[in-house]
XYZ file of C-alpha atoms in Angstrom:
576
model
C -50.289 -16.557 13.904
C -48.566 -19.395 15.778
C -45.232 -20.568 14.718
C -46.908 -23.977 13.842
C -49.269 -22.209 11.417
C -46.482 -20.152 10.010
C -44.379 -23.104 9.087
C -47.343 -25.120 7.822
C -47.909 -22.542 5.156
C -45.679 -23.118 1.992
C -45.843 -19.491 0.928
C -44.596 -18.385 4.316
C -41.813 -20.973 4.065
C -40.832 -19.341 0.716
C -40.918 -15.816 2.238
C -38.688 -16.792 5.136
C -35.563 -17.616 3.451
C -35.888 -14.764 0.965
C -36.339 -12.339 3.692
C -33.236 -13.753 5.511
C -31.204 -13.534 2.327
C -32.261 -9.941 1.797
C -31.160 -9.086 5.301
C -27.851 -10.818 4.775
C -27.213 -8.980 1.436
C -28.071 -5.731 3.288
C -25.626 -6.370 6.133
C -22.902 -7.689 3.924
C -23.071 -4.981 1.185
C -21.349 -2.208 2.962
C -18.499 -4.661 3.835
C -18.158 -5.987 0.362
C -18.407 -2.592 -1.352
C -15.720 -1.186 1.044
C -13.340 -3.940 0.372
C -13.843 -3.779 -3.357
C -13.268 -0.002 -3.222
C -10.236 -0.077 -1.013
C -8.341 -3.003 -2.308
C -9.230 -3.553 -6.059
C -8.164 -1.165 -8.984
C -10.983 1.313 -9.433
C -10.619 1.197 -13.220
C -9.459 -2.359 -13.966
C -10.115 -2.176 -17.686
C -8.073 1.074 -17.984
C -4.853 0.664 -19.971
C -2.368 3.449 -19.364
C 0.733 4.346 -21.229
C 3.328 6.594 -19.574
C 5.815 8.206 -21.677
C 8.706 10.145 -20.003
C 11.711 12.493 -20.621
C 14.307 12.188 -17.976
C 17.846 13.408 -17.727
C 19.567 10.058 -18.324
C 16.643 8.510 -20.275
C 15.901 6.239 -17.427
C 12.888 5.861 -15.167
C 13.502 7.931 -12.134
C 11.898 8.182 -8.626
C 9.343 10.756 -9.805
C 8.152 8.453 -12.560
C 7.725 5.683 -10.031
C 5.738 8.015 -7.734
C 3.512 8.712 -10.659
C 3.282 4.995 -11.165
C 2.299 4.468 -7.501
C -0.632 6.880 -7.978
C -1.725 5.224 -11.279
C -1.621 1.821 -9.725
C -4.577 2.888 -7.721
C -6.549 2.796 -10.842
C -5.320 -0.123 -12.777
C -2.627 -2.607 -13.095
C -2.354 -2.202 -16.890
C 0.466 0.323 -17.014
C 3.361 0.361 -19.544
C 6.230 2.863 -19.119
C 8.434 3.911 -22.166
C 10.993 6.561 -22.725
C 10.005 9.283 -25.369
C 12.934 8.245 -27.272
C 11.779 4.551 -27.457
C 7.945 4.784 -27.613
C 6.453 3.530 -31.020
C 3.034 3.083 -32.646
C 2.380 -0.488 -31.260
C 2.621 1.053 -27.740
C -0.551 2.974 -28.301
C -2.503 -0.150 -29.445
C -5.481 -0.544 -26.985
C -4.399 2.193 -24.372
C -7.275 4.396 -22.890
C -5.072 6.875 -21.166
C -1.876 8.500 -22.104
C 0.523 10.292 -19.603
C 3.376 12.236 -20.630
C 6.037 13.140 -17.889
C 8.383 16.039 -19.043
C 11.078 15.822 -16.206
C 13.485 17.764 -18.342
C 13.470 19.983 -21.292
C 14.046 17.919 -24.277
C 13.374 17.870 -28.084
C 10.668 15.213 -28.682
C 10.820 13.206 -31.976
C 8.547 13.876 -34.696
C 7.367 10.283 -34.407
C 6.166 10.753 -30.816
C 4.778 14.274 -31.545
C 2.575 12.759 -34.336
C 1.314 10.013 -32.085
C 0.600 12.611 -29.288
C -1.185 14.758 -31.694
C -3.375 12.129 -32.912
C -4.334 10.281 -29.623
C -7.908 10.600 -28.749
C -8.189 9.370 -25.335
C -7.640 10.879 -21.943
C -4.350 12.694 -22.026
C -2.453 14.199 -19.025
C 0.770 16.069 -19.585
C 3.363 17.083 -16.778
C 6.093 19.547 -16.514
C 8.163 20.408 -19.534
C 7.888 20.184 -23.224
C 4.089 20.573 -23.297
C 4.353 23.086 -26.257
C 5.612 20.172 -28.317
C 2.686 17.880 -27.848
C 0.613 19.344 -30.527
C -3.219 20.147 -30.817
C -4.215 18.376 -27.400
C -2.287 20.910 -25.586
C -2.470 24.055 -27.556
C -4.576 25.691 -25.004
C -1.535 25.631 -22.498
C 1.142 28.401 -22.839
C 4.032 27.697 -20.494
C 6.050 30.767 -19.602
C 8.787 29.708 -16.928
C 8.787 28.402 -13.498
C 7.628 30.396 -10.380
C 7.711 30.070 -6.650
C 4.725 28.991 -4.477
C 4.316 28.424 -0.709
C 0.834 26.924 -0.607
C -1.473 24.560 -2.562
C -5.347 24.600 -2.756
C -8.217 22.814 -4.548
C -9.993 25.292 -6.676
C -13.323 24.521 -5.305
C -12.358 24.506 -1.600
C -10.939 27.410 0.556
C -8.663 25.158 2.612
C -4.924 25.562 1.943
C -1.918 23.430 2.568
C 1.264 25.270 3.572
C 4.270 23.855 2.080
C 7.452 23.258 4.475
C 9.639 25.051 1.841
C 9.193 27.388 -1.166
C 8.592 25.138 -4.216
C 8.826 25.773 -8.067
C 5.950 25.055 -10.409
C 5.480 25.780 -14.182
C 3.717 29.229 -14.633
C 1.374 29.101 -17.552
C -1.634 30.851 -19.054
C -4.390 29.358 -21.047
C -5.197 30.303 -24.620
C -8.560 28.739 -24.388
C -11.183 28.178 -21.697
C -10.057 25.597 -19.317
C -11.160 24.455 -15.844
C -8.583 25.056 -13.009
C -8.742 22.179 -10.596
C -5.704 23.064 -8.325
C -3.882 26.095 -7.583
C -0.308 27.168 -6.169
C -0.166 30.318 -4.287
C 2.370 32.751 -2.954
C 1.816 35.734 -0.755
C 0.516 37.983 -3.599
C -0.672 35.714 -6.338
C -2.323 32.294 -7.330
C -1.336 30.277 -10.242
C -2.889 27.326 -11.886
C -1.325 24.010 -11.099
C -3.737 21.363 -12.527
C -6.135 22.236 -15.313
C -8.475 20.521 -17.568
C -9.901 21.146 -21.172
C -12.230 18.361 -22.153
C -10.234 15.117 -21.975
C -6.865 16.910 -21.772
C -5.104 17.750 -18.442
C -1.956 19.568 -17.593
C -0.053 19.473 -14.228
C 2.621 22.081 -13.769
C 4.930 20.272 -11.577
C 7.625 17.439 -12.020
C 8.895 16.775 -8.465
C 6.065 14.523 -6.984
C 7.024 14.298 -3.291
C 4.955 15.035 -0.313
C 1.798 17.369 -0.861
C 2.180 17.391 -4.658
C 1.811 13.593 -4.595
C -1.377 14.122 -2.727
C -2.850 16.820 -5.013
C -1.776 14.907 -8.004
C -3.590 11.848 -6.578
C -6.582 14.016 -5.857
C -6.526 15.266 -9.424
C -6.311 11.774 -11.010
C -9.762 10.930 -9.497
C -11.027 13.819 -11.633
C -9.123 12.487 -14.645
C -10.718 9.034 -14.292
C -14.200 10.458 -13.267
C -14.512 8.399 -10.148
C -17.497 8.782 -7.987
C -16.136 7.189 -5.048
C -17.445 7.104 -1.484
C -15.463 9.182 1.074
C -13.889 6.515 3.092
C -10.417 6.731 4.653
C -8.718 3.217 5.151
C -6.635 3.394 8.415
C -4.313 1.295 10.310
C -2.055 1.459 13.334
C 1.057 -0.834 13.174
C 2.937 -1.777 16.507
C 6.527 -1.724 15.186
C 9.789 -3.528 15.913
C 8.410 -6.323 18.117
C 11.251 -8.920 18.419
C 11.612 -11.802 20.927
C 13.082 -9.494 23.640
C 9.846 -7.534 23.822
C 8.095 -7.246 27.257
C 5.169 -9.691 26.926
C 3.204 -7.843 29.888
C 3.486 -4.536 27.951
C 2.253 -6.424 24.714
C -0.757 -7.803 26.686
C -1.792 -4.400 28.006
C -1.700 -2.990 24.538
C -3.661 -6.045 23.189
C -6.427 -5.782 25.698
C -6.872 -2.083 25.104
C -7.034 -2.523 21.336
C -9.605 -5.465 21.767
C -11.721 -3.403 24.126
C -11.805 -0.688 21.357
C -12.649 -3.328 18.641
C -9.900 -1.905 16.586
C -7.961 -4.342 14.112
C -4.275 -3.524 14.000
C -0.895 -4.782 12.617
C 2.023 -6.092 14.644
C 5.260 -5.856 12.798
C 7.435 -8.615 14.220
C 11.155 -9.567 13.797
C 11.773 -13.368 14.245
C 15.265 -13.160 15.556
C 16.980 -10.767 17.984
C 20.730 -10.429 17.428
C 23.230 -8.577 19.381
C 26.632 -8.602 17.569
C 28.450 -7.368 20.611
C 27.449 -10.400 22.757
C 26.919 -12.796 19.787
C 23.496 -13.287 21.198
C 20.708 -14.642 18.876
C 17.318 -15.051 20.516
C 14.338 -16.656 18.522
C 10.635 -16.450 19.439
C 10.949 -20.288 20.406
C 13.273 -19.054 23.175
C 10.520 -16.629 24.767
C 7.140 -18.429 25.055
C 5.558 -15.629 27.024
C 6.251 -13.302 24.076
C 4.745 -15.913 21.688
C 1.810 -16.292 23.924
C 1.149 -12.623 24.010
C 1.507 -12.358 20.114
C -0.957 -15.216 19.661
C -3.319 -13.453 21.876
C -2.971 -10.435 19.702
C -3.340 -12.489 16.564
C -6.600 -14.046 17.859
C -8.058 -10.686 19.112
C -7.587 -8.222 16.256
C -3.957 -8.238 15.524
C -2.416 -9.253 12.283
C 1.205 -10.249 11.951
C 3.432 -8.461 9.444
C 6.983 -9.749 9.042
C 9.426 -6.958 9.425
C 12.663 -8.619 8.102
C 14.179 -11.653 9.712
C 16.924 -9.929 11.966
C 16.419 -6.272 11.222
C 20.263 -5.842 11.173
C 23.459 -6.122 9.055
C 27.030 -6.035 10.081
C 27.170 -4.895 13.597
C 23.773 -3.192 13.765
C 21.551 -4.277 16.693
C 18.110 -5.809 15.867
C 15.637 -2.920 15.321
C 18.247 -0.557 14.609
C 20.209 -1.907 11.617
C 19.428 -2.078 7.831
C 18.792 -5.728 6.963
C 18.281 -5.433 3.146
C 20.552 -2.314 2.326
C 24.160 -1.840 2.710
C 24.242 1.790 4.295
C 28.051 1.906 4.404
C 28.333 1.604 0.504
C 24.750 2.883 -0.291
C 24.150 -0.143 -2.283
C 21.920 -3.373 -2.142
C 23.289 -6.226 -0.128
C 25.572 -7.739 -2.813
C 28.263 -9.442 -0.711
C 29.267 -10.570 2.738
C 29.557 -7.634 5.175
C 33.441 -7.603 5.162
C 33.747 -7.750 1.313
C 35.301 -4.688 -0.428
C 32.967 -3.452 -3.266
C 34.717 -3.246 -6.687
C 34.163 -0.513 -9.403
C 34.383 -0.713 -13.177
C 37.878 0.610 -12.971
C 38.987 -2.557 -11.174
C 38.394 -4.685 -14.229
C 40.346 -5.091 -17.344
C 37.331 -5.615 -19.717
C 33.637 -5.258 -19.789
C 32.657 -8.890 -19.821
C 34.534 -9.391 -16.342
C 32.897 -6.387 -14.902
C 29.579 -7.868 -16.263
C 30.163 -11.090 -14.719
C 30.929 -9.406 -11.328
C 27.652 -7.498 -11.454
C 25.736 -10.735 -12.266
C 27.431 -12.616 -9.240
C 26.400 -9.505 -6.934
C 22.778 -9.663 -8.098
C 22.718 -13.417 -7.342
C 24.105 -12.803 -4.034
C 21.273 -10.371 -3.194
C 18.623 -12.806 -4.440
C 19.993 -15.765 -2.495
C 20.357 -13.496 0.638
C 16.883 -12.251 0.488
C 15.285 -15.578 -0.341
C 17.173 -17.195 2.574
C 15.876 -14.445 4.999
C 12.311 -14.556 3.744
C 12.102 -18.299 3.888
C 13.487 -18.797 7.402
C 11.272 -15.939 8.653
C 8.003 -17.182 7.344
C 8.944 -20.776 8.359
C 9.944 -19.660 12.060
C 6.864 -17.464 12.632
C 4.583 -20.354 11.299
C 6.260 -22.860 13.611
C 5.449 -20.638 16.365
C 1.789 -20.471 15.076
C 2.332 -16.767 14.198
C 1.112 -16.275 10.699
C 2.454 -13.218 8.696
C 0.101 -11.750 6.108
C 2.261 -8.949 4.816
C 5.826 -7.635 4.712
C 7.677 -4.651 5.631
C 11.261 -4.030 4.944
C 13.444 -2.745 7.927
C 13.777 1.060 7.312
C 11.712 0.548 4.262
C 15.201 0.079 2.442
C 15.481 -2.401 -0.331
C 16.359 -2.475 -3.862
C 13.635 -2.425 -6.668
C 14.941 -6.041 -7.452
C 14.433 -7.005 -3.673
C 10.766 -5.944 -3.939
C 10.178 -8.283 -6.906
C 11.849 -11.039 -4.820
C 9.628 -10.182 -1.912
C 6.572 -10.463 -4.290
C 7.334 -14.275 -4.741
C 6.568 -14.688 -1.072
C 4.117 -11.999 -0.125
C 1.235 -10.436 -2.065
C 0.986 -7.437 0.267
C 3.535 -4.923 1.381
C 3.115 -2.467 4.184
C 4.732 0.831 4.805
C 6.897 3.171 2.540
C 8.985 2.343 -0.573
C 12.494 2.892 -1.475
C 12.323 4.469 -5.021
C 16.019 4.240 -6.135
C 18.687 1.535 -6.590
C 21.447 4.161 -5.873
C 20.302 5.996 -2.814
C 18.256 4.603 0.168
C 17.182 8.098 1.245
C 14.936 8.511 -1.887
C 11.745 6.941 -0.773
C 8.090 7.566 -0.899
C 4.601 6.607 -0.450
C 1.063 6.829 -1.912
C -1.788 8.749 -0.598
C -3.971 5.818 -1.251
C -3.963 1.946 -1.617
C -2.232 0.905 -4.782
C -0.628 -1.866 -6.824
C 2.524 -0.410 -8.550
C 3.893 -2.445 -11.259
C 7.533 -2.017 -9.994
C 6.435 -3.942 -6.946
C 5.269 -6.672 -9.177
C 1.531 -5.637 -8.464
C 1.883 -6.463 -4.728
C -0.862 -4.536 -2.808
C 0.819 -1.558 -1.038
C -0.839 -0.497 2.236
C 0.861 2.782 2.491
C 2.029 4.491 5.696
C 1.054 8.320 5.502
C 1.201 9.929 8.841
C 4.587 8.706 10.317
C 5.027 7.556 13.904
C 5.496 8.673 17.550
C 9.121 9.453 18.383
C 10.029 8.928 22.132
C 11.079 12.454 22.794
C 8.626 14.408 20.760
C 5.758 15.607 22.781
C 3.993 17.201 19.617
C 4.301 14.109 17.617
C 0.656 13.020 17.628
C -0.774 16.572 16.598
C 1.898 16.458 13.682
C 0.559 13.152 12.717
C -2.989 14.458 12.680
C -1.894 17.354 10.584
C -0.470 14.973 8.018
C -3.752 12.933 8.223
C -5.897 15.956 7.426
C -3.576 16.739 4.465
C -4.037 13.211 3.222
C -7.734 13.474 3.541
C -7.845 15.886 0.746
C -7.986 12.692 -1.270
C -11.494 11.054 -0.699
C -9.944 7.542 -0.165
C -6.746 8.797 1.368
C -5.048 6.419 3.802
C -4.601 7.521 7.432
C -1.873 5.020 8.811
C 1.161 5.258 11.112
C 3.139 3.234 13.491
C 3.802 3.043 17.184
C 6.579 1.449 19.228
C 5.216 -0.647 22.173
C 7.965 0.273 24.414
C 6.416 3.795 24.664
C 3.754 2.297 26.771
C -0.066 2.561 26.556
C -0.810 6.198 27.343
C 0.504 7.698 24.103
C -1.114 4.963 22.210
C -4.571 5.712 23.737
C -4.085 9.388 22.688
C -3.173 8.404 19.183
C -6.102 6.109 18.807
C -8.586 8.636 20.296
C -7.370 11.169 17.872
C -7.541 8.841 14.772
C -11.149 7.866 15.908
C -12.321 11.453 15.582
C -11.448 11.334 11.761
C -14.714 11.319 9.805
C -15.371 8.201 7.481
C -12.494 6.226 8.947
C -12.430 2.612 8.111
C -9.856 0.398 10.053
C -8.223 -1.961 7.774
C -8.415 -5.837 9.089
C -5.461 -7.333 7.295
C -7.121 -10.893 7.944
C -10.014 -9.818 5.644
C -7.692 -8.571 2.736
C -6.955 -11.105 0.141
C -3.338 -11.986 1.055
C -1.107 -14.762 -0.123
C 2.048 -15.807 1.530
C 4.296 -18.733 0.260
C 7.453 -20.312 1.287
C 8.724 -23.959 1.120
C 6.337 -26.038 3.317
C 4.214 -23.043 4.086
C 1.084 -21.613 2.587
C -0.906 -18.753 4.141
C -3.967 -17.206 2.650
C -6.522 -14.630 3.966
C -9.776 -13.021 3.040
C -13.452 -13.148 3.473
C -13.192 -16.778 4.972
C -10.409 -15.686 7.453
C -6.941 -16.970 7.620
C -5.971 -20.488 6.220
C -2.600 -21.933 7.050
C -1.384 -25.161 5.342
C 1.938 -26.305 6.667
C 4.232 -29.365 6.443
C 6.495 -28.079 9.186
C 6.938 -30.371 12.268
C 5.237 -28.136 14.846
C 2.271 -27.204 12.466
C 1.411 -30.324 10.502
C -2.196 -29.512 9.745
C -4.446 -27.201 8.251
C -5.207 -24.204 10.620
C -8.050 -22.014 9.947
C -9.147 -18.964 12.091
C -11.216 -15.972 11.766
C -11.517 -12.743 13.801
C -15.024 -12.419 15.499
C -16.855 -9.276 15.908
C -20.536 -8.226 16.119
C -20.942 -7.853 12.395
C -19.303 -11.307 11.741
C -21.386 -12.952 14.385
C -24.515 -11.415 13.041
C -23.836 -12.436 9.387
C -23.138 -15.989 10.684
C -26.420 -16.091 12.423
C -28.418 -14.730 9.441
C -26.729 -16.918 6.979
C -27.316 -19.912 9.057
C -30.895 -19.031 9.638
C -31.468 -18.392 5.726
C -29.973 -21.855 5.081
C -32.261 -23.376 7.579
C -35.224 -21.796 5.917
C -34.137 -23.136 2.535
C -33.803 -26.572 3.923
C -37.278 -26.233 5.551
C -38.816 -25.308 2.318
C -37.174 -28.473 0.585
C -38.340 -30.715 3.209
C -41.873 -29.287 3.364
C -42.081 -29.484 -0.494
C -41.298 -33.138 -0.595
C -43.483 -33.920 2.368
C -46.455 -32.164 0.453
C -45.511 -34.022 -2.764
C -45.551 -37.275 -0.594
C -48.933 -36.496 0.861
C -50.468 -35.810 -2.465
C -49.123 -39.118 -3.908
C -50.612 -41.033 -0.959
């Protein structure tokens, strides 16, 4: 049949756009399903109540680790102390978690609420014997030492770096053992299930225990997920003093590999010894290299503003945490911190603390605003934020959420100690981050003097892949050169079901005075009233799939137009 005869037949014209649309849907569906699975809560209608018992009655780092894990499934999470929980907290919840961080006498009120709850119920750690009928199948004895962890249905074992304690327990009624802890001579149940009730015999949720609990939660929520491991490489600490030729070599290599990646940039380089401040506007060759990266697979992540405080050199100092005092930045560098003993009454001390909180808010706000504006003025468009050395108060993260919808890296989990930090094995939206999307870093980085760094990173990757949608993500310093980056990329590419995260295709929102940046399926859209960027900028990253989608969608639209035109033409002929 000739092309002329094909288009002269109305039935063929109808088939043409339908066929093109079907092909378009087929091509797009993997992208859409992957994106939905990776970046959206898997159980958006799930409502979770977390009840905890801790030593001081406050939310601690382990409760926040649990919250990070649960934020993968839903953003509807309420956290209450066992001493404060009431009947109204149980309204409309579909899942209940009890975290027993310390041995405590639970109130009769909570015991009754626990005993009568009919939904999914997960208990952890101590006090399970007080939770009534739901956990009558568990008989906790004491704590015991283990050296390894394993999934009950698999033979692979994860060896722990140190001996760890778990609760030893037996089961009074039949229950399924999902995960085990092992020592040299014996195995112990770690995570068990009886109907809709689960018990996890561990309270410290760092490292592999977070991964294993994350694995178990997929079982709790009965997720039938595809095995996809989101991944990213982040080029770290790129400030205006970076070598542009070195950046270009890395950029061309990653472009050739068709790998999207992230570039963590520091807008200003400061050297307190020389009082030197260098901005990107002072280094056009570096800006040119970064723009090339941005156009060819790289996505900009704002990594602080100067990455230093006091006399620290950019890239080495802590910008949003006062390490000397181990506190948030609550005053000028030379200001002496006062304690409660320095005040004659509570009201004066309370006013002093309020002033400190306001200083931190103003300090962070100024840094974020200037950083976003300076980057945008140089046509570099940040899509996410990463705090220098991951250090920032919990209030600081909430301030960041007013500017960025996405955070990259690890998270500080304490307002009292910067060394207490953690990450999630999978993508999540913790409520203590004000529901910012967290793209966790899970495999670390390549230190300059560690020849075995990449094998160690791959070991961490294998551990995180215990979770079907576990993230494989780490960072690399460009000053190390190209050779070790090639080795890291090649090793990561061998991981089954790896899916590189393209930050430009993630739904991000960045806002500051005079600047609005969004990204998603339409690419990156920048609206700015800054002098150097006084128009709307829109760009996308092209790859084979996107080009194909554009061709198919354009073809389908042409087909639809042809049908309309020919239909009108046929009607006109019948009228004549």
